[in-house]
């Protein structure tokens, strides 16, 4: 396997591109963590909210529908009459072709957590409940509806170890077949993606399973080992017949984006590309027409910060960094990028912890036609690395503050002002993080080695 190292040092770019536009639920509304799940189709956007107790989710609240006509307007709210606390309504959702599918994998009457999926159909401009689906054979902790995906006139629903296929016959969704997951474990399916006549799902054993449509059925094509022995898959995206797999690796959680292509009716690993930076752990991925977006749900250093969404271009079989986006809310630790969805030129970004002490959440819209590399680039480099005594920050931006942390996240040094060198003379041999805050309200964290 080859790893293509795009950057020999950490680079950040300061741009004059657009800011994402935020929208959120109208009052009265129930549930917090709005933006936990998002999906978009044409001019309609679905967003789910959760309810938290002591910062832990116990119930997914409601699902909200928005229509875009130059701005976002909330048009409907979904919550079933038979819903109950803890049923997980909205933990999976999909919208396409005037249909909406919403999963409630913890729903169960008589048998806990069997799961159901609610299907809505647009009639006269409004979505109405048309069906409620459950697994053919109910079982404890089955979690039917963990993931849902509407594609053309097919609906795919996962439980612990199966993917159920339904076909729309013109009046209702009819069960067609079950696809067996090549892993018998809890939460085996991580994600379902579909494009043209292909469906792919990632399971808990780091395997991508590819099926191709033949008539009204889906025939198994190939199982692909995602990543390698040092990198495990956390998300993937299918775009233009290519598979993009976001992985987290050892020992420093460095993100690698693996790309898989087809040749002679078989898939092969084209290569791995370094993406992101090590302090922020990227776990969400969406690829559309050569535009690659990475979102994050974790970080290493215990430093509150705005969460970034990274934008790359996949061009000429290379991953090229373009921009970094942030939520426009005033609060840090907003989890901006915890959910990503796109269709056409619309990218929807969930920020389920944006909202301050009471976690309300936000969702954001980014016009991908404006997500181009039309801004001036400005590179910042820290060198030498490794270093024995002093490191230098090469940047045209004005520095407000520089901080040095050890690998455990303990603050060791603070220096203020536009000082572009940092002394490591009194530090022991080892790895450190240098966090640089700039006057333009951006910041960057560099990992350095003291020898």
PDB file of C-alpha atoms in Angstrom, residues 5 24 85 120 145 152 159 170 186 277 285 316 366 380 411 433:
ATOM      1  CA  UNK A   5       1.857  12.473   1.891  1.00  0.00           C
ATOM      2  CA  UNK A  24     -32.649  25.875  13.528  1.00  0.00           C
ATOM      3  CA  UNK A  85     -39.105   8.040  25.309  1.00  0.00           C
ATOM      4  CA  UNK A 120     -44.050   9.289   4.680  1.00  0.00           C
ATOM      5  CA  UNK A 145     -33.964   0.918  11.339  1.00  0.00           C
ATOM      6  CA  UNK A 152     -34.661   5.465  -6.765  1.00  0.00           C
ATOM      7  CA  UNK A 159     -30.679  -4.080  11.634  1.00  0.00           C
ATOM      8  CA  UNK A 170     -46.741   2.395  -7.053  1.00  0.00           C
ATOM      9  CA  UNK A 186     -23.721  -5.503  17.442  1.00  0.00           C
ATOM     10  CA  UNK A 277      -4.440  17.078  11.474  1.00  0.00           C
ATOM     11  CA  UNK A 285     -17.059  12.133   5.312  1.00  0.00           C
ATOM     12  CA  UNK A 316      -6.301  14.371 -11.153  1.00  0.00           C
ATOM     13  CA  UNK A 366     -23.198  25.674   2.340  1.00  0.00           C
ATOM     14  CA  UNK A 380       1.906  28.833   7.830  1.00  0.00           C
ATOM     15  CA  UNK A 411      -0.502  23.576  29.344  1.00  0.00           C
ATOM     16  CA  UNK A 433       1.488  20.377  20.624  1.00  0.00           C
TER      17      UNK A 433
END
